[in-house]
Amino acid sequence: MLLSREQQDNIVKLLLEDGLVDGAIVKKTYAEVEKSGQPILAALKSKNHVTDDAVQHATAIVTKTPYIDLRNIKFDKEKLLKIPQEVAERQKVVPLGLQAGQLVVAVLDPTNIQRMDYISTLVKMPVRPMMTSEAGIQNAMMQYVADLKDVDKVAKREEQEKKISSEAQTITQDSPISKALTSILDYAAKSKASDIHIEPLEKSLVIRCRIDGVLRKTMELPKSIEPALISRIKIMAKLKIDEHRIPQDGQFAVIVNDNEIDLRIATSPVVWGEQVVIRLLDKSGTSMEVESMGMVGKALADVTEGISRPNGMILTSGPTGSGKSTTLYALIKKIKDETINIVTLEDPVEYKMDGVNQIQINTDAGLTFASGLRSILRQDPDVVMVGEIRDSETANLAVQAALTGHLVFSTLHTNSAAGILPRLLDMGIEPFLIASTLNTVIGQRLARRVAERRESYQSSDLETASIKQIVGNLLPQSASEVAAKSEQLGYGTLPIATSPNFTLVKGLDTDDAPGGYQGRVGLYETISVDEDIQKLIVAHATSGDIMRVAKMKGTITMRQDGTLKALTGLTTMDEVNRVASDLA
């Protein structure tokens, strides 16, 4: 927006009055712009002395232009689609809705007549502009979800025209198939999906996305699109497009909303064709803080104590997709320091971390977890992370590393924290070595979080009985105990154990939160290996015996952790039962 010197001065005056910019900085900046000729507002923003939101709002007031703050708005998808996403991103315009026969839009510069005329012509009605900020525009753009109907149209057109006569015709950069794949990837990234499944059936091709741990059918395409779509993926992942008999693995990266997302590709021959599973690794969506991931109370205390020791092992366990690797990254971030050398062995390297020496496993070249671990122990490490202990050789090397003064992080596939100990025995590790090297073991699962839009309800008699059976001994027994017990456990305000029923929450089913869920939270159990647990290990005790002693010492199981999180509004009992029904 073109502003006169007087208007800019008035905007700066307004910012000063509201305390949004420092007076000394303004005085200094005025002196600088007198020499350079740069506008005062541009100078203040370029040096981050004032936010774009503050300048835009003040500009709207001075120019008497309607202003709307879009930074925290949840948009109606139908209203957003009044203007195609491509146009909205290019023109930086957000449709807000109809009013008196006009389309109300939010823009950065309402005085741009040419842009307003273009939008008016596009939507075939008058437009009424309002001013907003760059951050508000970006928030709106993030909520555009790729319209997968376009993919379906492309597929049907391809089928009708019968132009899939050879793979080479359909894998050029601007081909319809390329655009279709881009739309699928864009939709998955914006929906925060962890995986895309492309599954051939007898007469169609099904696309499913795993969002918050649950697979959802996204669309169904004609069978004729399958060869071209699979070939396009293979070319981008540098796989052999003429090999359909054996599984193949590859990778490539895409950029969505200025975030680079790594994609891991796995193809496999199935009865009706070739299946493709795409794993999306987006670091921007992960906080990498164990506290924000849901670790609280004794679990957090056990882990903090375990990683504070100069040597020993911290092991995490859980099924595939339970967040084990993310937990290890969060723990490494917690101890990362320029005074220690951290070396990791990973397959694959999921998130790149500054200050950490990360090594990608390459079995074809002979770089396995075992051979890599032997090598990195000669590189003077203080902390070693092994992505997964898969065999007895790797397990023995990890134990030896812990015995020789290193802090070792790794994962195992077991159902619970206590199950780690018998598993190491099965791998041939001597009990006295396990007892002397283990610091902390962690069991975990991931449950879906209740969405922000929610409603509360009273638990049924069956739910009440189940809650009391699982966590009745952990809850405060009277009103006088609520504050102390809640603070001790770290979950927030807990209900009284003797309540006739409990207040629970459930999310409202919306486009942004299918089923009423949005995001995930960890369910954890930890065992700190002290002298009593060490004696049980040496005596070849079962995982059940170890867990009984751990619970006597205050360990909260994953099922209890999930139930307490349901009582404090983080998740639901249905979700806890879904992910932890096999646990005590």
Coordinates of C-alpha atoms in Angstrom, one line a residue:
M1 CA 0.0 0.0 0.0
L2 CA 1.3 3.4 -1.0
L3 CA 1.3 5.7 2.1
S4 CA 2.2 9.4 2.4
R5 CA 4.9 10.5 4.8
E6 CA 2.2 12.0 7.0
Q7 CA 0.3 8.7 7.1
Q8 CA 3.5 6.8 8.0
D9 CA 4.3 9.2 10.8
N10 CA 0.8 8.8 12.2
I11 CA 1.1 5.0 12.0
V12 CA 4.4 5.2 13.9
K13 CA 2.8 7.5 16.5
L14 CA 0.0 5.0 17.0
L15 CA 2.5 2.2 17.4
L16 CA 4.3 4.2 20.1
E17 CA 1.1 5.0 21.9
D18 CA 0.2 1.3 22.1
G19 CA 3.7 0.4 23.3
L20 CA 4.3 -1.8 20.2
V21 CA 7.6 -0.3 19.3
D22 CA 10.4 1.3 21.4
G23 CA 10.8 5.1 21.3
A24 CA 14.6 5.1 21.3
I25 CA 14.5 2.6 18.3
V26 CA 12.1 4.8 16.4
K27 CA 14.3 7.9 16.9
K28 CA 17.4 6.0 15.8
T29 CA 15.5 4.5 12.8
Y30 CA 14.2 8.0 11.7
A31 CA 17.8 9.2 11.7
E32 CA 18.9 6.3 9.5
V33 CA 16.1 6.6 6.9
E34 CA 16.7 10.3 6.5
K35 CA 20.0 9.3 4.9
S36 CA 18.9 6.2 3.0
G37 CA 15.5 7.4 1.9
Q38 CA 13.9 4.1 2.9
P39 CA 10.3 4.4 4.3
I40 CA 10.2 4.4 8.1
L41 CA 7.7 1.5 8.3
A42 CA 9.8 -0.7 6.0
A43 CA 12.9 0.0 8.0
L44 CA 11.2 -0.9 11.3
K45 CA 9.9 -4.1 9.9
S46 CA 13.1 -5.1 8.1
K47 CA 15.0 -5.0 11.5
N48 CA 12.2 -6.8 13.3
H49 CA 11.6 -3.8 15.6
V50 CA 7.9 -4.2 15.1
T51 CA 5.7 -7.0 13.8
D52 CA 3.9 -7.0 10.5
D53 CA 0.6 -7.6 12.3
A54 CA 1.0 -4.5 14.4
V55 CA 1.9 -2.3 11.3
Q56 CA -1.0 -3.6 9.3
H57 CA -3.5 -3.0 12.1
A58 CA -2.2 0.5 12.7
T59 CA -2.3 1.2 9.0
A60 CA -5.9 0.1 8.8
I61 CA -6.8 2.5 11.6
V62 CA -4.9 5.5 10.1
T63 CA -6.4 4.9 6.6
K64 CA -9.8 4.1 8.0
T65 CA -9.9 0.7 6.4
P66 CA -11.7 -2.3 7.9
Y67 CA -9.3 -4.7 9.5
I68 CA -9.6 -8.4 10.5
D69 CA -7.2 -10.5 12.4
L70 CA -7.1 -13.9 10.8
R71 CA -4.1 -15.4 12.7
N72 CA -6.2 -17.7 14.9
I73 CA -9.3 -18.2 12.8
K74 CA -10.7 -21.6 11.8
F75 CA -12.1 -21.2 8.3
D76 CA -15.1 -22.8 6.7
K77 CA -13.7 -24.9 3.8
E78 CA -16.7 -24.0 1.6
K79 CA -16.0 -20.3 2.0
L80 CA -12.3 -20.7 1.2
L81 CA -13.1 -22.6 -2.0
K82 CA -14.9 -19.5 -3.3
I83 CA -11.5 -18.7 -4.7
P84 CA -9.2 -21.5 -5.9
Q85 CA -6.2 -22.2 -3.7
E86 CA -3.7 -21.4 -6.5
V87 CA -5.2 -18.0 -7.0
A88 CA -5.5 -17.3 -3.3
E89 CA -1.8 -18.1 -2.7
R90 CA -0.6 -16.1 -5.7
Q91 CA -2.8 -13.0 -5.0
K92 CA -2.6 -13.3 -1.2
V93 CA -6.4 -13.0 -0.8
V94 CA -8.7 -14.9 1.6
P95 CA -12.5 -15.2 0.8
L96 CA -14.5 -14.6 4.0
G97 CA -18.1 -15.0 2.9
L98 CA -21.0 -13.3 1.1
Q99 CA -22.6 -10.1 2.4
A100 CA -25.3 -8.0 0.6
G101 CA -24.4 -9.6 -2.7
Q102 CA -20.7 -9.0 -2.4
L103 CA -17.8 -11.4 -1.6
V104 CA -15.9 -10.1 1.4
V105 CA -12.2 -10.8 1.0
A106 CA -9.1 -10.2 3.2
V107 CA -6.0 -8.8 1.5
L108 CA -2.8 -7.1 2.4
D109 CA -3.5 -4.0 0.3
P110 CA -7.2 -3.1 -0.3
T111 CA -6.2 -0.1 -2.4
N112 CA -4.9 -2.4 -5.2
I113 CA -7.7 -1.8 -7.7
Q114 CA -6.3 -4.1 -10.4
R115 CA -6.2 -7.0 -8.0
M116 CA -9.7 -6.3 -6.8
D117 CA -11.0 -6.2 -10.4
Y118 CA -9.3 -9.5 -11.2
I119 CA -10.9 -11.2 -8.1
S120 CA -14.3 -9.7 -9.0
T121 CA -14.1 -11.0 -12.5
L122 CA -13.0 -14.4 -11.3
V123 CA -15.9 -14.8 -8.8
K124 CA -18.4 -13.0 -11.1
M125 CA -19.6 -10.6 -8.3
P126 CA -18.5 -7.4 -6.6
V127 CA -15.9 -7.8 -3.8
R128 CA -15.5 -5.8 -0.6
P129 CA -11.9 -5.8 0.7
M130 CA -10.7 -5.8 4.3
M131 CA -7.1 -5.5 5.4
T132 CA -5.3 -8.3 7.2
S133 CA -1.6 -9.3 7.9
E134 CA 0.8 -11.7 6.2
A135 CA 0.4 -14.1 9.2
G136 CA -3.3 -14.0 8.8
I137 CA -3.0 -14.9 5.1
Q138 CA -0.6 -17.7 5.9
N139 CA -3.0 -19.2 8.5
A140 CA -5.8 -19.2 5.8
M141 CA -3.5 -20.8 3.2
M142 CA -2.6 -23.6 5.7
Q143 CA -6.3 -24.5 6.0
Y144 CA -6.8 -25.0 2.3
V145 CA -6.9 -28.7 1.7
A146 CA -6.1 -29.9 -1.8
D147 CA -9.3 -30.6 -3.7
L148 CA -8.9 -34.3 -4.6
K149 CA -11.9 -34.0 -6.9
D150 CA -9.4 -32.7 -9.4
V151 CA -7.4 -36.0 -9.2
D152 CA -10.6 -37.9 -9.9
K153 CA -11.4 -35.7 -12.9
V154 CA -7.9 -36.3 -14.2
A155 CA -8.2 -40.1 -13.7
K156 CA -11.6 -40.2 -15.5
R157 CA -10.3 -38.1 -18.4
E158 CA -7.3 -40.4 -18.7
E159 CA -9.6 -43.4 -18.7
Q160 CA -12.0 -42.0 -21.2
E161 CA -9.3 -40.8 -23.6
K162 CA -7.4 -44.1 -23.3
K163 CA -4.1 -42.3 -23.6
I164 CA -2.2 -44.5 -21.2
S165 CA -0.6 -46.5 -24.0
S166 CA 2.9 -46.2 -22.5
E167 CA 4.5 -45.1 -19.3
A168 CA 6.7 -42.6 -21.0
Q169 CA 3.7 -40.6 -22.1
T170 CA 2.4 -40.1 -18.6
I171 CA 5.4 -39.2 -16.5
T172 CA 6.4 -35.8 -17.9
Q173 CA 6.6 -33.0 -15.3
D174 CA 3.4 -31.2 -16.4
S175 CA 1.4 -34.4 -17.2
P176 CA -2.0 -34.9 -15.6
I177 CA -0.6 -37.8 -13.6
S178 CA 2.2 -35.6 -12.2
K179 CA -0.4 -33.0 -11.1
A180 CA -2.6 -35.8 -9.6
L181 CA 0.3 -37.1 -7.5
T182 CA 1.1 -33.5 -6.4
S183 CA -2.4 -33.1 -5.2
I184 CA -2.4 -36.3 -3.3
L185 CA 0.9 -35.5 -1.6
D186 CA -0.3 -31.9 -0.9
Y187 CA -3.5 -33.2 0.7
A188 CA -1.6 -35.7 2.9
A189 CA 0.9 -33.1 4.1
K190 CA -1.7 -30.6 5.0
S191 CA -3.8 -33.2 6.7
K192 CA -0.7 -34.1 8.7
A193 CA -0.9 -37.7 7.5
S194 CA 2.0 -40.0 8.5
D195 CA 1.5 -42.4 5.6
I196 CA -0.2 -42.7 2.2
H197 CA -1.3 -46.1 1.0
I198 CA -1.9 -46.6 -2.8
E199 CA -3.6 -50.0 -3.0
P200 CA -4.7 -51.7 -6.3
L201 CA -8.0 -53.6 -6.3
E202 CA -9.4 -55.7 -9.1
K203 CA -11.3 -52.9 -10.7
S204 CA -10.0 -49.7 -9.0
L205 CA -7.1 -48.0 -7.2
V206 CA -7.8 -46.9 -3.6
I207 CA -5.9 -44.1 -1.9
R208 CA -5.8 -44.2 2.0
C209 CA -4.1 -41.8 4.4
R210 CA -3.0 -42.6 8.0
I211 CA -4.0 -39.5 10.0
D212 CA -3.4 -39.5 13.8
G213 CA -2.6 -43.2 13.5
V214 CA -5.8 -44.3 11.8
L215 CA -6.1 -45.2 8.1
R216 CA -8.9 -43.3 6.3
K217 CA -10.0 -43.9 2.7
T218 CA -9.4 -40.7 0.8
M219 CA -10.5 -41.6 -2.7
E220 CA -11.0 -44.4 -5.3
L221 CA -9.6 -44.0 -8.8
P222 CA -10.1 -46.0 -12.0
K223 CA -7.8 -49.0 -12.4
S224 CA -6.4 -47.5 -15.7
I225 CA -4.5 -44.8 -13.8
E226 CA -2.5 -47.3 -11.8
P227 CA 0.5 -47.9 -14.2
A228 CA 1.2 -44.2 -14.8
L229 CA 0.8 -43.2 -11.2
I230 CA 3.1 -46.0 -9.9
S231 CA 5.6 -45.2 -12.6
R232 CA 5.6 -41.5 -11.7
I233 CA 6.3 -42.4 -8.0
K234 CA 9.1 -44.8 -9.0
I235 CA 10.8 -42.3 -11.2
M236 CA 10.8 -39.6 -8.4
A237 CA 12.2 -42.2 -5.9
K238 CA 14.8 -43.4 -8.4
L239 CA 13.4 -47.0 -8.5
K240 CA 13.3 -49.4 -11.5
I241 CA 10.0 -48.7 -13.3
D242 CA 10.1 -52.0 -15.2
E243 CA 10.5 -54.1 -12.1
H244 CA 7.2 -55.3 -10.8
R245 CA 8.1 -58.7 -9.3
I246 CA 10.0 -57.7 -6.1
P247 CA 9.6 -55.0 -3.4
Q248 CA 11.6 -51.8 -3.8
D249 CA 12.5 -49.0 -1.4
G250 CA 13.4 -45.4 -2.2
Q251 CA 13.0 -41.8 -1.2
F252 CA 12.5 -38.3 -2.4
A253 CA 11.5 -34.9 -0.9
V254 CA 8.7 -32.4 -1.6
I255 CA 8.1 -28.9 -0.4
V256 CA 4.7 -28.0 1.0
N257 CA 4.1 -24.5 2.6
D258 CA 7.8 -23.8 2.6
N259 CA 8.5 -27.0 4.6
E260 CA 10.6 -29.8 3.1
I261 CA 9.0 -33.2 3.7
D262 CA 11.0 -36.3 3.3
L263 CA 9.1 -39.2 1.7
R264 CA 10.1 -42.9 2.1
I265 CA 8.7 -45.1 -0.6
A266 CA 8.1 -48.8 -0.3
T267 CA 6.6 -50.7 -3.3
S268 CA 5.4 -54.3 -3.2
P269 CA 3.7 -56.7 -5.7
V270 CA 0.2 -57.7 -4.6
V271 CA -2.5 -59.9 -6.2
W272 CA -4.1 -57.0 -8.2
G273 CA -1.0 -55.0 -9.1
E274 CA 1.7 -53.1 -7.2
Q275 CA 1.1 -51.5 -3.8
V276 CA 2.9 -48.3 -2.7
V277 CA 3.2 -47.0 0.8
I278 CA 4.6 -43.5 1.3
R279 CA 5.9 -42.5 4.7
L280 CA 5.9 -38.7 5.3
L281 CA 8.5 -37.3 7.6
D282 CA 7.8 -33.7 8.5
K283 CA 10.0 -32.3 11.3
S284 CA 8.0 -29.0 11.5
G285 CA 5.0 -30.8 13.0
T286 CA 6.9 -32.2 15.9
S287 CA 7.8 -30.3 19.0
M288 CA 10.7 -32.6 20.1
E289 CA 9.9 -31.9 23.8
V290 CA 9.0 -34.9 26.0
E291 CA 6.8 -32.7 28.2
S292 CA 4.6 -31.6 25.3
M293 CA 4.5 -35.1 24.0
G294 CA 2.6 -36.2 27.1
M295 CA 5.3 -37.4 29.5
V296 CA 4.5 -36.2 33.1
G297 CA 5.0 -37.0 36.7
K298 CA 7.0 -40.1 37.7
A299 CA 7.6 -41.1 34.1
L300 CA 9.3 -37.7 33.4
A301 CA 11.3 -37.9 36.6
D302 CA 12.5 -41.5 35.8
V303 CA 13.6 -40.5 32.3
T304 CA 15.3 -37.2 33.5
E305 CA 17.2 -39.1 36.1
G306 CA 18.2 -41.8 33.6
I307 CA 19.6 -39.4 31.0
S308 CA 21.5 -37.4 33.7
R309 CA 23.8 -40.4 34.4
P310 CA 27.2 -40.4 32.5
N311 CA 26.7 -43.9 31.2
G312 CA 24.2 -46.7 30.9
M313 CA 21.3 -47.6 28.6
I314 CA 17.9 -45.9 28.1
L315 CA 15.6 -48.2 26.0
T316 CA 12.1 -47.5 24.6
S317 CA 9.6 -50.1 23.5
G318 CA 6.3 -50.3 21.7
P319 CA 4.8 -51.4 18.5
T320 CA 5.6 -49.9 15.1
G321 CA 4.4 -46.3 14.9
S322 CA 4.2 -45.7 18.6
G323 CA 6.6 -42.8 18.6
K324 CA 9.7 -44.5 19.9
S325 CA 12.2 -42.8 17.6
T326 CA 10.6 -39.4 18.3
T327 CA 11.0 -40.0 22.0
L328 CA 14.7 -40.8 21.5
Y329 CA 15.1 -37.5 19.5
A330 CA 13.4 -35.6 22.3
L331 CA 15.7 -37.1 24.9
I332 CA 18.8 -36.4 22.8
K333 CA 17.6 -32.8 22.3
K334 CA 17.3 -32.6 26.1
I335 CA 20.9 -33.5 26.7
K336 CA 22.5 -32.0 23.6
D337 CA 25.4 -29.8 24.4
E338 CA 28.5 -28.6 22.6
T339 CA 30.7 -30.3 25.3
I340 CA 29.5 -33.9 24.3
N341 CA 29.8 -35.9 21.1
I342 CA 26.5 -37.5 20.1
V343 CA 26.6 -40.1 17.3
T344 CA 23.5 -41.9 16.0
L345 CA 22.9 -45.0 13.8
E346 CA 19.5 -44.8 12.1
D347 CA 17.5 -46.6 9.5
P348 CA 16.3 -44.2 8.1
V349 CA 17.5 -40.8 9.5
E350 CA 14.0 -39.4 10.2
Y351 CA 14.9 -35.9 11.5
K352 CA 18.1 -34.1 11.0
M353 CA 19.4 -32.4 14.1
D354 CA 22.2 -29.7 14.3
G355 CA 25.0 -30.7 16.6
V356 CA 24.4 -34.5 16.2
N357 CA 26.5 -36.8 14.0
Q358 CA 23.8 -38.9 12.3
I359 CA 24.7 -42.0 10.3
Q360 CA 22.3 -43.6 7.8
I361 CA 22.4 -47.5 7.8
N362 CA 23.2 -48.9 4.4
T363 CA 23.0 -52.7 4.4
D364 CA 23.9 -53.0 0.7
A365 CA 27.2 -51.4 1.4
G366 CA 27.8 -53.5 4.6
L367 CA 26.9 -50.7 7.1
T368 CA 24.5 -52.4 9.5
F369 CA 23.7 -51.5 13.1
A370 CA 26.3 -53.9 14.4
S371 CA 29.1 -52.9 12.1
G372 CA 28.3 -49.2 12.5
L373 CA 28.3 -49.5 16.2
R374 CA 31.7 -51.0 16.2
S375 CA 32.9 -48.1 14.1
I376 CA 31.4 -45.2 16.0
L377 CA 32.8 -46.5 19.3
R378 CA 36.2 -45.6 17.8
Q379 CA 35.0 -42.0 17.1
D380 CA 35.2 -40.9 20.8
P381 CA 31.4 -40.6 21.4
D382 CA 29.9 -39.6 24.7
V383 CA 26.3 -40.5 23.7
V384 CA 25.3 -43.2 21.2
M385 CA 21.9 -43.7 19.7
V386 CA 21.1 -47.0 18.0
G387 CA 17.9 -46.7 16.0
E388 CA 16.8 -50.3 16.9
I389 CA 18.3 -53.4 18.5
R390 CA 17.3 -56.1 16.1
D391 CA 19.7 -59.0 16.9
S392 CA 21.9 -60.3 19.6
E393 CA 25.1 -58.9 18.1
T394 CA 23.8 -55.4 18.2
A395 CA 22.4 -55.9 21.7
N396 CA 25.8 -57.2 22.9
L397 CA 27.7 -54.2 21.4
A398 CA 25.2 -51.8 22.9
V399 CA 25.7 -53.3 26.3
Q400 CA 29.5 -53.2 25.9
A401 CA 29.2 -49.5 24.9
A402 CA 27.2 -48.8 28.1
L403 CA 29.8 -50.7 30.2
T404 CA 32.7 -48.7 28.8
G405 CA 31.4 -45.3 29.8
H406 CA 28.9 -44.3 27.1
L407 CA 25.3 -43.3 27.4
V408 CA 23.3 -45.5 25.0
F409 CA 19.8 -44.9 23.6
S410 CA 17.9 -47.4 21.6
T411 CA 14.5 -49.1 20.9
L412 CA 13.1 -52.6 21.1
H413 CA 9.9 -54.1 19.8
T414 CA 8.1 -55.3 22.9
N415 CA 4.6 -54.6 24.3
S416 CA 5.6 -53.0 27.6
A417 CA 8.5 -51.5 29.5
A418 CA 8.9 -54.6 31.6
G419 CA 9.0 -56.8 28.4
I420 CA 12.3 -55.2 27.5
L421 CA 14.2 -57.1 30.2
P422 CA 13.2 -60.7 29.2
R423 CA 13.7 -59.7 25.5
L424 CA 17.3 -58.9 26.2
L425 CA 17.7 -62.2 28.0
D426 CA 16.3 -63.9 24.9
M427 CA 19.0 -62.2 22.9
G428 CA 21.6 -63.9 25.0
I429 CA 22.7 -61.0 27.2
E430 CA 23.9 -62.1 30.6
P431 CA 21.5 -61.0 33.4
F432 CA 24.2 -59.3 35.4
L433 CA 25.2 -57.2 32.4
I434 CA 21.6 -56.1 31.9
A435 CA 21.2 -55.2 35.5
S436 CA 24.4 -53.2 35.6
T437 CA 23.9 -51.2 32.4
L438 CA 20.2 -50.4 32.2
N439 CA 19.2 -47.0 33.6
T440 CA 15.6 -46.6 32.5
V441 CA 13.2 -48.6 30.3
I442 CA 10.2 -46.9 28.7
G443 CA 7.0 -48.4 27.2
Q444 CA 4.8 -46.2 25.0
R445 CA 1.8 -46.0 22.7
L446 CA 0.2 -43.1 20.9
A447 CA -3.5 -42.1 21.5
R448 CA -5.4 -39.4 19.6
R449 CA -6.0 -36.1 21.3
V450 CA -9.5 -34.7 21.8
A451 CA -10.0 -31.7 19.4
E452 CA -10.3 -28.1 20.7
R453 CA -14.0 -28.1 19.8
R454 CA -15.4 -30.5 22.4
E455 CA -18.2 -31.2 24.8
S456 CA -18.3 -32.8 28.2
Y457 CA -20.5 -35.7 29.5
Q458 CA -20.9 -37.9 32.5
S459 CA -19.4 -41.3 32.4
S460 CA -21.7 -44.3 32.2
D461 CA -21.9 -46.9 35.0
L462 CA -19.6 -49.2 33.0
E463 CA -17.1 -46.5 32.3
T464 CA -17.1 -45.4 35.9
A465 CA -16.5 -49.0 37.1
S466 CA -13.6 -49.4 34.6
I467 CA -12.0 -46.1 35.6
K468 CA -12.2 -47.0 39.3
Q469 CA -10.7 -50.4 38.7
I470 CA -7.8 -49.0 36.7
V471 CA -6.9 -45.8 38.6
G472 CA -9.0 -45.8 41.7
N473 CA -6.0 -46.2 44.0
L474 CA -4.2 -43.3 42.3
L475 CA -7.1 -40.7 42.6
P476 CA -7.5 -38.5 45.6
Q477 CA -9.9 -40.1 48.1
S478 CA -11.4 -36.8 49.4
A479 CA -11.6 -33.1 48.4
S480 CA -8.8 -32.2 50.8
E481 CA -6.4 -34.5 48.9
V482 CA -7.2 -33.2 45.4
A483 CA -4.6 -30.4 45.2
A484 CA -1.7 -32.4 46.7
K485 CA -2.5 -35.6 44.7
S486 CA -2.9 -33.7 41.4
E487 CA 0.4 -31.9 41.9
Q488 CA 2.1 -35.2 42.9
L489 CA 1.0 -37.1 39.8
G490 CA 1.4 -34.1 37.4
Y491 CA -1.8 -34.6 35.3
G492 CA -3.8 -31.5 36.3
T493 CA -6.8 -31.4 38.6
L494 CA -8.0 -35.0 39.2
P495 CA -11.5 -36.1 40.3
I496 CA -12.2 -37.8 43.6
A497 CA -12.1 -41.6 43.5
T498 CA -15.4 -42.0 45.3
S499 CA -17.4 -39.9 42.8
P500 CA -20.6 -41.6 41.5
N501 CA -19.4 -40.8 38.0
F502 CA -16.7 -38.8 36.2
T503 CA -16.7 -35.9 33.8
L504 CA -15.2 -36.9 30.5
V505 CA -14.9 -35.1 27.2
K506 CA -15.4 -35.9 23.5
G507 CA -14.5 -33.9 20.4
L508 CA -16.9 -32.6 17.8
D509 CA -16.6 -34.3 14.4
T510 CA -15.4 -31.6 11.9
D511 CA -13.4 -31.5 8.7
D512 CA -10.3 -30.5 10.7
A513 CA -10.9 -33.1 13.4
P514 CA -12.5 -36.3 11.9
G515 CA -14.1 -38.3 14.7
G516 CA -13.5 -35.4 17.1
Y517 CA -9.7 -36.0 17.3
Q518 CA -6.8 -33.8 16.3
G519 CA -3.1 -34.7 17.0
R520 CA -1.8 -37.4 19.3
V521 CA -0.5 -37.7 22.8
G522 CA 1.9 -40.3 24.2
L523 CA 0.9 -42.9 26.8
Y524 CA 4.0 -43.9 28.8
E525 CA 5.2 -46.2 31.5
T526 CA 8.7 -46.2 32.8
I527 CA 10.8 -48.4 35.1
S528 CA 13.8 -47.0 36.8
V529 CA 16.3 -49.9 37.3
D530 CA 17.2 -49.7 40.9
E531 CA 18.7 -52.4 43.2
D532 CA 15.4 -54.3 43.7
I533 CA 14.8 -54.4 39.9
Q534 CA 18.4 -55.5 39.4
K535 CA 17.9 -58.5 41.7
L536 CA 14.8 -59.5 39.8
I537 CA 16.7 -59.4 36.5
V538 CA 19.6 -61.5 37.8
A539 CA 17.0 -64.0 39.1
H540 CA 15.4 -64.3 35.6
A541 CA 12.1 -62.8 36.8
T542 CA 9.2 -62.6 34.4
S543 CA 8.0 -59.3 33.0
G544 CA 4.9 -59.6 35.3
D545 CA 7.0 -59.9 38.4
I546 CA 9.1 -56.9 37.4
M547 CA 6.1 -54.8 36.7
R548 CA 4.5 -55.7 40.1
V549 CA 7.6 -54.5 41.9
A550 CA 7.8 -51.4 39.8
K551 CA 4.1 -50.5 40.5
M552 CA 4.9 -50.8 44.2
K553 CA 7.6 -48.2 43.7
G554 CA 5.2 -45.8 42.0
T555 CA 5.3 -46.8 38.3
I556 CA 2.1 -45.8 36.4
T557 CA 1.3 -48.2 33.6
M558 CA 0.4 -47.1 30.1
R559 CA -3.3 -48.0 30.7
Q560 CA -3.3 -45.9 33.9
D561 CA -1.5 -43.1 32.2
G562 CA -4.1 -43.1 29.4
T563 CA -7.0 -43.2 31.9
L564 CA -5.7 -40.3 33.9
K565 CA -5.2 -38.3 30.6
A566 CA -8.8 -39.1 29.7
L567 CA -10.0 -37.8 33.1
T568 CA -8.1 -34.5 32.5
G569 CA -9.4 -34.0 28.9
L570 CA -6.5 -35.0 26.8
T571 CA -8.0 -38.1 25.2
T572 CA -11.0 -40.4 25.5
M573 CA -11.6 -43.7 27.2
D574 CA -12.5 -45.2 23.8
E575 CA -9.1 -44.2 22.5
V576 CA -7.3 -45.5 25.5
N577 CA -9.1 -48.9 25.1
R578 CA -8.3 -48.9 21.4
V579 CA -4.5 -48.5 21.8
A580 CA -3.9 -50.1 25.2
S581 CA -6.6 -52.8 25.6
D582 CA -4.0 -55.6 25.6
L583 CA -2.2 -54.0 28.7
A584 CA -2.9 -54.5 32.3

